[in-house]
Amino acid sequence: MSYSSAPTRRVTTATLASLRERGEPAVWITAYDYPTAVFADRAGADVLLVGDSAAMTMLGHENTTSITMEEMLVFTRAVCRGAKRALVVGDMPFLSYQASSARAILNAGAFVAAGCGAVKLEGGRRIAPRVRAIADAGIAVMGHVGLTPQSLGQLGGYRVQGKTLAAAERLLDDVLALQEAGAFAVLLEAMPAETAAFIRDRVDLLVYGIGAGPHVDGQLVIAHDVLGSFVGEIAPRFVRRYAEVGATIEQAIRAYAADVRALRFPAPEHCYPIDAVDAIELQAASRALIEVAS
Ligand code: KIV
């Protein structure tokens, strides 16, 4: 038996811990579909987050609160089919974990059954009992504090969080509660780099950031933000654009439409060939049909 081609080793929470030990930042990006998962996996992303931001990026909702578990699981299964190496993290949508620990465990389990290696939920101390319940069910779970889009009404909009020492201390308290409850990691969203560093220096769990500066264990970006395919008004300061996929798609479809209207597409090379004799017979039959009709 030959063992010439080594199988791809899946990123796990242990891999993430060893990245931190080596001082190497982990690369996170959202993915919601099969092709993006394949491309991100091939590009070497360590973690694919199937974010509830799919509500906005994929479904055109105004915010993240209207996406359902069923919709999240469709996106999640597609991403899990595409990710061969990356850890896939399922983002628990609004009301999939708040009401009871039993519901939180069942919904977290549905993400695991779909192929996820971990789940994420929003909140700190107030959702710590749910984190404990999910962790006790044997599921790797992480929290998310700072700007938490599912609580947009309470936060009063997309606002930077943790801008004072008192606010940073409240965030730290939330992260410590998550750690105590068994979370393996936390995501910090939209806060000054100093606040993120203040938190990271005082906790043991892995700390990732989106819009939280460089002093964390890795960076998350929303795929549509960096690829230039988000349709909407929100343009966070922390986004760096690496492509203009939206503009490229629009340009390509304009060119296609122009070719159809000008009869330039399809061209001969896009048509299936048949034998010359058969072509002559078909053309003759068509002519005969026209003669009978006229
Ligand atoms: O849903 C998501 O993509 C997220 C990020 C905004 C952090 O949770």
mmCIF file of C-alpha atoms and ligand atoms in Angstrom:
data_model
loop_
_atom_site.group_PDB
_atom_site.id
_atom_site.type_symbol
_atom_site.label_atom_id
_atom_site.label_comp_id
_atom_site.label_asym_id
_atom_site.label_seq_id
_atom_site.Cartn_x
_atom_site.Cartn_y
_atom_site.Cartn_z
ATOM 1 C CA MET A 1 0.000 0.000 0.000
ATOM 2 C CA SER A 2 1.305 3.478 -0.850
ATOM 3 C CA TYR A 3 0.993 6.493 1.418
ATOM 4 C CA SER A 4 2.510 8.921 -1.075
ATOM 5 C CA SER A 5 -0.084 11.703 -0.836
ATOM 6 C CA ALA A 6 -0.571 12.859 2.755
ATOM 7 C CA PRO A 7 -4.161 13.844 3.541
ATOM 8 C CA THR A 8 -4.817 17.515 4.246
ATOM 9 C CA ARG A 9 -4.795 18.103 8.004
ATOM 10 C CA ARG A 10 -7.923 19.828 9.198
ATOM 11 C CA VAL A 11 -7.466 22.975 11.280
ATOM 12 C CA THR A 12 -8.862 22.426 14.774
ATOM 13 C CA THR A 13 -9.088 24.503 17.924
ATOM 14 C CA ALA A 14 -5.783 22.852 18.914
ATOM 15 C CA THR A 15 -4.187 24.100 15.681
ATOM 16 C CA LEU A 16 -5.384 27.603 16.537
ATOM 17 C CA ALA A 17 -3.854 27.327 20.004
ATOM 18 C CA SER A 18 -0.514 26.271 18.526
ATOM 19 C CA LEU A 19 -0.628 29.182 16.056
ATOM 20 C CA ARG A 20 -0.931 31.495 19.027
ATOM 21 C CA GLU A 21 1.944 29.756 20.826
ATOM 22 C CA ARG A 22 4.105 30.379 17.777
ATOM 23 C CA GLY A 23 2.955 34.008 17.597
ATOM 24 C CA GLU A 24 1.330 33.467 14.179
ATOM 25 C CA PRO A 25 -1.994 35.199 13.565
ATOM 26 C CA ALA A 26 -4.847 32.990 12.358
ATOM 27 C CA VAL A 27 -6.620 34.014 9.153
ATOM 28 C CA TRP A 28 -10.423 34.087 9.357
ATOM 29 C CA ILE A 29 -12.844 35.021 6.601
ATOM 30 C CA THR A 30 -16.566 34.574 6.210
ATOM 31 C CA ALA A 31 -17.916 32.163 3.594
ATOM 32 C CA TYR A 32 -21.502 31.329 2.792
ATOM 33 C CA ASP A 33 -21.292 29.226 -0.382
ATOM 34 C CA TYR A 34 -19.387 26.334 -1.930
ATOM 35 C CA PRO A 35 -17.184 28.220 -4.425
ATOM 36 C CA THR A 36 -16.061 30.842 -1.879
ATOM 37 C CA ALA A 37 -15.266 28.058 0.594
ATOM 38 C CA VAL A 38 -13.191 26.224 -2.031
ATOM 39 C CA PHE A 39 -11.288 29.385 -3.030
ATOM 40 C CA ALA A 40 -10.690 30.506 0.579
ATOM 41 C CA ASP A 41 -9.568 27.013 1.581
ATOM 42 C CA ARG A 42 -7.174 26.825 -1.386
ATOM 43 C CA ALA A 43 -5.893 30.308 -0.505
ATOM 44 C CA GLY A 44 -4.922 29.055 2.952
ATOM 45 C CA ALA A 45 -7.534 30.672 5.216
ATOM 46 C CA ASP A 46 -7.430 28.905 8.594
ATOM 47 C CA VAL A 47 -11.058 29.457 9.611
ATOM 48 C CA LEU A 48 -14.231 29.983 7.590
ATOM 49 C CA LEU A 49 -17.016 31.636 9.551
ATOM 50 C CA VAL A 50 -20.478 30.992 8.168
ATOM 51 C CA GLY A 51 -21.619 34.315 9.582
ATOM 52 C CA ASP A 52 -25.192 35.373 10.164
ATOM 53 C CA SER A 53 -23.991 38.375 8.131
ATOM 54 C CA ALA A 54 -25.277 36.120 5.308
ATOM 55 C CA ALA A 55 -28.614 37.801 6.079
ATOM 56 C CA MET A 56 -27.180 40.986 4.585
ATOM 57 C CA THR A 57 -24.440 39.795 2.206
ATOM 58 C CA MET A 58 -26.392 36.927 0.612
ATOM 59 C CA LEU A 59 -30.072 37.562 1.270
ATOM 60 C CA GLY A 60 -30.288 41.370 1.086
ATOM 61 C CA HIS A 61 -31.809 41.906 4.538
ATOM 62 C CA GLU A 62 -31.238 45.191 6.329
ATOM 63 C CA ASN A 63 -29.594 43.541 9.349
ATOM 64 C CA THR A 64 -28.697 40.107 10.704
ATOM 65 C CA THR A 65 -31.743 39.429 12.870
ATOM 66 C CA SER A 66 -34.027 37.978 10.200
ATOM 67 C CA ILE A 67 -31.966 34.974 9.114
ATOM 68 C CA THR A 68 -33.255 31.570 10.307
ATOM 69 C CA MET A 69 -31.528 28.378 11.421
ATOM 70 C CA GLU A 70 -32.782 26.644 8.272
ATOM 71 C CA GLU A 71 -31.218 29.290 6.036
ATOM 72 C CA MET A 72 -27.969 29.219 8.031
ATOM 73 C CA LEU A 73 -27.764 25.448 7.662
ATOM 74 C CA VAL A 74 -28.134 25.619 3.869
ATOM 75 C CA PHE A 75 -25.161 28.018 3.713
ATOM 76 C CA THR A 76 -23.232 25.971 6.276
ATOM 77 C CA ARG A 77 -23.559 22.647 4.441
ATOM 78 C CA ALA A 78 -22.326 24.269 1.221
ATOM 79 C CA VAL A 79 -19.291 25.758 2.999
ATOM 80 C CA CYS A 80 -18.488 22.468 4.741
ATOM 81 C CA ARG A 81 -18.542 20.674 1.374
ATOM 82 C CA GLY A 82 -15.956 23.156 0.065
ATOM 83 C CA ALA A 83 -13.619 23.402 3.064
ATOM 84 C CA LYS A 84 -11.068 20.587 3.089
ATOM 85 C CA ARG A 85 -8.531 22.124 5.512
ATOM 86 C CA ALA A 86 -10.096 25.145 7.186
ATOM 87 C CA LEU A 87 -12.037 24.926 10.418
ATOM 88 C CA VAL A 88 -15.654 25.882 9.742
ATOM 89 C CA VAL A 89 -17.406 27.874 12.477
ATOM 90 C CA GLY A 90 -21.188 28.173 12.413
ATOM 91 C CA ASP A 91 -22.646 31.469 13.608
ATOM 92 C CA MET A 92 -25.760 30.890 15.695
ATOM 93 C CA PRO A 93 -28.494 33.229 14.437
ATOM 94 C CA PHE A 94 -30.761 35.490 16.469
ATOM 95 C CA LEU A 95 -33.109 33.526 18.784
ATOM 96 C CA SER A 96 -31.409 30.196 18.101
ATOM 97 C CA TYR A 97 -29.766 30.205 21.567
ATOM 98 C CA GLN A 98 -31.243 32.979 23.730
ATOM 99 C CA ALA A 99 -34.495 31.324 24.818
ATOM 100 C CA SER A 100 -33.176 28.200 26.550
ATOM 101 C CA SER A 101 -30.073 26.078 26.993
ATOM 102 C CA ALA A 102 -31.892 23.073 25.499
ATOM 103 C CA ARG A 103 -32.605 24.996 22.302
ATOM 104 C CA ALA A 104 -29.032 26.317 22.242
ATOM 105 C CA ILE A 105 -27.603 22.783 22.477
ATOM 106 C CA LEU A 106 -29.903 21.411 19.748
ATOM 107 C CA ASN A 107 -29.125 24.275 17.386
ATOM 108 C CA ALA A 108 -25.380 24.146 18.086
ATOM 109 C CA GLY A 109 -25.596 20.397 17.424
ATOM 110 C CA ALA A 110 -27.273 21.049 14.075
ATOM 111 C CA PHE A 111 -24.232 23.115 13.006
ATOM 112 C CA VAL A 112 -21.931 20.279 14.077
ATOM 113 C CA ALA A 113 -24.063 17.740 12.165
ATOM 114 C CA ALA A 114 -23.724 20.022 9.118
ATOM 115 C CA GLY A 115 -19.920 19.736 9.391
ATOM 116 C CA CYS A 116 -18.830 22.639 11.637
ATOM 117 C CA GLY A 117 -15.964 22.251 14.058
ATOM 118 C CA ALA A 118 -17.250 25.000 16.358
ATOM 119 C CA VAL A 119 -20.056 27.504 16.836
ATOM 120 C CA LYS A 120 -20.128 31.192 17.747
ATOM 121 C CA LEU A 121 -22.774 33.157 19.604
ATOM 122 C CA GLU A 122 -23.040 36.836 20.421
ATOM 123 C CA GLY A 123 -22.759 38.253 23.920
ATOM 124 C CA GLY A 124 -20.681 37.985 27.072
ATOM 125 C CA ARG A 125 -21.767 37.382 30.662
ATOM 126 C CA ARG A 126 -25.463 37.277 29.845
ATOM 127 C CA ILE A 127 -25.075 34.330 27.457
ATOM 128 C CA ALA A 128 -22.468 32.527 29.609
ATOM 129 C CA PRO A 129 -25.037 29.890 30.766
ATOM 130 C CA ARG A 130 -25.706 29.012 27.113
ATOM 131 C CA VAL A 131 -21.969 28.783 26.420
ATOM 132 C CA ARG A 132 -21.609 26.456 29.416
ATOM 133 C CA ALA A 133 -24.493 24.262 28.187
ATOM 134 C CA ILE A 134 -23.073 24.012 24.648
ATOM 135 C CA ALA A 135 -19.548 23.327 25.936
ATOM 136 C CA ASP A 136 -20.909 20.660 28.291
ATOM 137 C CA ALA A 137 -22.517 19.009 25.265
ATOM 138 C CA GLY A 138 -19.007 18.572 23.856
ATOM 139 C CA ILE A 139 -19.180 21.337 21.263
ATOM 140 C CA ALA A 140 -16.393 23.890 20.775
ATOM 141 C CA VAL A 141 -18.004 27.263 21.344
ATOM 142 C CA MET A 142 -16.824 30.859 21.156
ATOM 143 C CA GLY A 143 -18.296 34.211 22.151
ATOM 144 C CA HIS A 144 -18.469 37.564 20.394
ATOM 145 C CA VAL A 145 -18.386 40.911 22.211
ATOM 146 C CA GLY A 146 -18.082 44.591 21.356
ATOM 147 C CA LEU A 147 -20.287 45.500 18.426
ATOM 148 C CA THR A 148 -22.759 42.626 18.379
ATOM 149 C CA PRO A 149 -25.079 43.135 15.389
ATOM 150 C CA GLN A 150 -27.894 40.977 16.823
ATOM 151 C CA SER A 151 -28.263 43.614 19.590
ATOM 152 C CA LEU A 152 -28.178 46.594 17.237
ATOM 153 C CA GLY A 153 -31.348 48.039 18.797
ATOM 154 C CA GLN A 154 -29.761 48.095 22.251
ATOM 155 C CA LEU A 155 -26.435 49.416 20.965
ATOM 156 C CA GLY A 156 -28.159 52.202 19.025
ATOM 157 C CA GLY A 157 -26.489 51.405 15.687
ATOM 158 C CA TYR A 158 -23.124 50.362 14.312
ATOM 159 C CA ARG A 159 -20.963 52.123 16.942
ATOM 160 C CA VAL A 160 -17.383 51.596 18.040
ATOM 161 C CA GLN A 161 -17.330 49.930 21.472
ATOM 162 C CA GLY A 162 -14.935 50.020 24.440
ATOM 163 C CA LYS A 163 -13.698 53.583 24.022
ATOM 164 C CA THR A 164 -13.053 54.271 27.731
ATOM 165 C CA LEU A 165 -11.312 52.342 30.504
ATOM 166 C CA ALA A 166 -14.676 51.690 32.157
ATOM 167 C CA ALA A 167 -16.109 50.331 28.897
ATOM 168 C CA ALA A 168 -12.999 48.198 28.337
ATOM 169 C CA GLU A 169 -13.372 46.776 31.853
ATOM 170 C CA ARG A 170 -16.999 45.837 31.162
ATOM 171 C CA LEU A 171 -15.915 44.058 27.977
ATOM 172 C CA LEU A 172 -13.150 42.272 29.898
ATOM 173 C CA ASP A 173 -15.714 41.116 32.448
ATOM 174 C CA ASP A 174 -17.801 39.689 29.590
ATOM 175 C CA VAL A 175 -14.822 37.851 28.121
ATOM 176 C CA LEU A 176 -13.835 36.434 31.510
ATOM 177 C CA ALA A 177 -17.392 35.123 31.930
ATOM 178 C CA LEU A 178 -17.159 33.420 28.518
ATOM 179 C CA GLN A 179 -13.794 31.908 29.455
ATOM 180 C CA GLU A 180 -15.151 30.605 32.747
ATOM 181 C CA ALA A 181 -18.134 29.096 30.930
ATOM 182 C CA GLY A 182 -15.843 27.056 28.670
ATOM 183 C CA ALA A 183 -15.510 29.148 25.493
ATOM 184 C CA PHE A 184 -12.324 28.335 23.570
ATOM 185 C CA ALA A 185 -12.210 31.786 21.959
ATOM 186 C CA VAL A 186 -13.827 35.168 21.679
ATOM 187 C CA LEU A 187 -14.290 37.542 18.764
ATOM 188 C CA LEU A 188 -13.866 41.257 19.511
ATOM 189 C CA GLU A 189 -15.682 43.509 17.069
ATOM 190 C CA ALA A 190 -15.222 47.245 16.414
ATOM 191 C CA MET A 191 -13.113 48.610 19.239
ATOM 192 C CA PRO A 192 -9.845 50.521 19.571
ATOM 193 C CA ALA A 193 -6.688 48.422 19.297
ATOM 194 C CA GLU A 194 -5.739 49.497 22.844
ATOM 195 C CA THR A 195 -8.987 48.046 24.221
ATOM 196 C CA ALA A 196 -8.454 44.730 22.418
ATOM 197 C CA ALA A 197 -4.869 44.548 23.762
ATOM 198 C CA PHE A 198 -6.111 45.371 27.287
ATOM 199 C CA ILE A 199 -8.505 42.408 27.072
ATOM 200 C CA ARG A 200 -6.119 39.968 25.404
ATOM 201 C CA ASP A 201 -3.431 40.592 28.026
ATOM 202 C CA ARG A 202 -5.828 39.549 30.800
ATOM 203 C CA VAL A 203 -7.429 36.366 29.460
ATOM 204 C CA ASP A 204 -6.299 32.854 28.495
ATOM 205 C CA LEU A 205 -8.785 32.004 25.746
ATOM 206 C CA LEU A 206 -7.981 32.759 22.095
ATOM 207 C CA VAL A 207 -8.855 36.312 21.083
ATOM 208 C CA TYR A 208 -9.762 37.199 17.499
ATOM 209 C CA GLY A 209 -10.721 40.555 16.095
ATOM 210 C CA ILE A 210 -12.695 42.249 13.365
ATOM 211 C CA GLY A 211 -12.017 45.964 13.493
ATOM 212 C CA ALA A 212 -10.121 45.496 16.774
ATOM 213 C CA GLY A 213 -6.557 46.228 15.664
ATOM 214 C CA PRO A 214 -3.482 44.024 15.424
ATOM 215 C CA HIS A 215 -2.915 42.918 19.052
ATOM 216 C CA VAL A 216 -5.081 39.799 18.819
ATOM 217 C CA ASP A 217 -4.577 36.150 17.834
ATOM 218 C CA GLY A 218 -5.973 36.547 14.339
ATOM 219 C CA GLN A 219 -8.123 38.625 12.022
ATOM 220 C CA LEU A 220 -11.627 38.070 10.658
ATOM 221 C CA VAL A 221 -12.972 39.875 7.599
ATOM 222 C CA ILE A 222 -16.313 39.672 5.825
ATOM 223 C CA ALA A 223 -15.616 38.179 2.403
ATOM 224 C CA HIS A 224 -17.946 40.574 0.608
ATOM 225 C CA ASP A 225 -16.181 43.583 2.163
ATOM 226 C CA VAL A 226 -12.704 42.601 1.050
ATOM 227 C CA LEU A 227 -13.822 41.257 -2.337
ATOM 228 C CA GLY A 228 -15.915 44.313 -3.183
ATOM 229 C CA SER A 229 -19.193 42.445 -3.585
ATOM 230 C CA PHE A 230 -21.251 43.847 -0.709
ATOM 231 C CA VAL A 231 -24.408 45.556 -1.928
ATOM 232 C CA GLY A 232 -25.320 48.163 0.676
ATOM 233 C CA GLU A 233 -24.419 51.358 2.435
ATOM 234 C CA ILE A 234 -22.251 50.096 5.322
ATOM 235 C CA ALA A 235 -18.533 50.814 4.790
ATOM 236 C CA PRO A 236 -16.605 50.159 8.019
ATOM 237 C CA ARG A 237 -13.296 51.973 8.565
ATOM 238 C CA PHE A 238 -11.503 48.667 9.206
ATOM 239 C CA VAL A 239 -12.081 47.194 5.735
ATOM 240 C CA ARG A 240 -9.283 46.930 3.182
ATOM 241 C CA ARG A 241 -10.534 46.162 -0.339
ATOM 242 C CA TYR A 242 -8.547 43.461 -2.207
ATOM 243 C CA ALA A 243 -10.762 43.116 -5.289
ATOM 244 C CA GLU A 244 -13.740 44.655 -7.087
ATOM 245 C CA VAL A 245 -15.734 41.490 -7.688
ATOM 246 C CA GLY A 246 -19.105 43.289 -7.796
ATOM 247 C CA ALA A 247 -17.893 45.693 -10.501
ATOM 248 C CA THR A 248 -16.293 42.797 -12.410
ATOM 249 C CA ILE A 249 -19.555 40.810 -12.377
ATOM 250 C CA GLU A 250 -21.577 43.819 -13.511
ATOM 251 C CA GLN A 251 -19.114 44.597 -16.319
ATOM 252 C CA ALA A 252 -19.124 40.971 -17.523
ATOM 253 C CA ILE A 253 -22.938 40.795 -17.615
ATOM 254 C CA ARG A 254 -23.111 44.140 -19.473
ATOM 255 C CA ALA A 255 -20.681 42.771 -22.080
ATOM 256 C CA TYR A 256 -22.705 39.554 -22.416
ATOM 257 C CA ALA A 257 -25.985 41.488 -22.798
ATOM 258 C CA ALA A 258 -24.419 43.713 -25.471
ATOM 259 C CA ASP A 259 -23.175 40.647 -27.377
ATOM 260 C CA VAL A 260 -26.622 38.979 -27.300
ATOM 261 C CA ARG A 261 -28.357 42.160 -28.486
ATOM 262 C CA ALA A 262 -25.804 42.675 -31.282
ATOM 263 C CA LEU A 263 -26.064 38.986 -32.348
ATOM 264 C CA ARG A 264 -22.353 38.469 -31.549
ATOM 265 C CA PHE A 265 -23.211 35.657 -29.118
ATOM 266 C CA PRO A 266 -23.452 32.744 -29.628
ATOM 267 C CA ALA A 267 -20.708 32.593 -32.270
ATOM 268 C CA PRO A 268 -19.955 29.481 -34.405
ATOM 269 C CA GLU A 269 -17.473 28.195 -31.832
ATOM 270 C CA HIS A 270 -20.282 28.062 -29.216
ATOM 271 C CA CYS A 271 -22.505 25.843 -31.392
ATOM 272 C CA TYR A 272 -22.467 22.020 -31.462
ATOM 273 C CA PRO A 273 -21.254 20.701 -34.853
ATOM 274 C CA ILE A 274 -23.071 18.031 -36.875
ATOM 275 C CA ASP A 275 -22.039 16.189 -40.036
ATOM 276 C CA ALA A 276 -22.343 18.256 -43.229
ATOM 277 C CA VAL A 277 -24.792 15.747 -44.757
ATOM 278 C CA ASP A 278 -27.073 15.939 -41.720
ATOM 279 C CA ALA A 279 -26.867 19.737 -41.775
ATOM 280 C CA ILE A 280 -27.940 19.827 -45.419
ATOM 281 C CA GLU A 281 -30.845 17.462 -44.719
ATOM 282 C CA LEU A 282 -31.994 19.591 -41.748
ATOM 283 C CA GLN A 283 -31.769 22.797 -43.777
ATOM 284 C CA ALA A 284 -33.706 21.212 -46.640
ATOM 285 C CA ALA A 285 -36.389 19.998 -44.217
ATOM 286 C CA SER A 286 -36.675 23.498 -42.763
ATOM 287 C CA ARG A 287 -37.049 25.034 -46.237
ATOM 288 C CA ALA A 288 -39.739 22.472 -47.106
ATOM 289 C CA LEU A 289 -41.636 23.346 -43.898
ATOM 290 C CA ILE A 290 -41.541 27.053 -44.781
ATOM 291 C CA GLU A 291 -42.826 26.323 -48.329
ATOM 292 C CA VAL A 292 -45.756 24.247 -46.995
ATOM 293 C CA ALA A 293 -46.644 27.001 -44.524
ATOM 294 C CA SER A 294 -46.647 29.804 -47.104
HETATM 295 O O1 KIV B 1 -21.916 37.261 10.956
HETATM 296 C C1 KIV B 1 -20.740 37.595 10.869
HETATM 297 O O2 KIV B 1 -20.121 37.570 9.824
HETATM 298 C C2 KIV B 1 -20.105 38.060 12.092
HETATM 299 C C3 KIV B 1 -19.087 39.117 11.929
HETATM 300 C C4 KIV B 1 -19.748 40.420 11.644
HETATM 301 C C5 KIV B 1 -18.250 39.250 13.128
HETATM 302 O O3 KIV B 1 -20.473 37.659 13.158
#
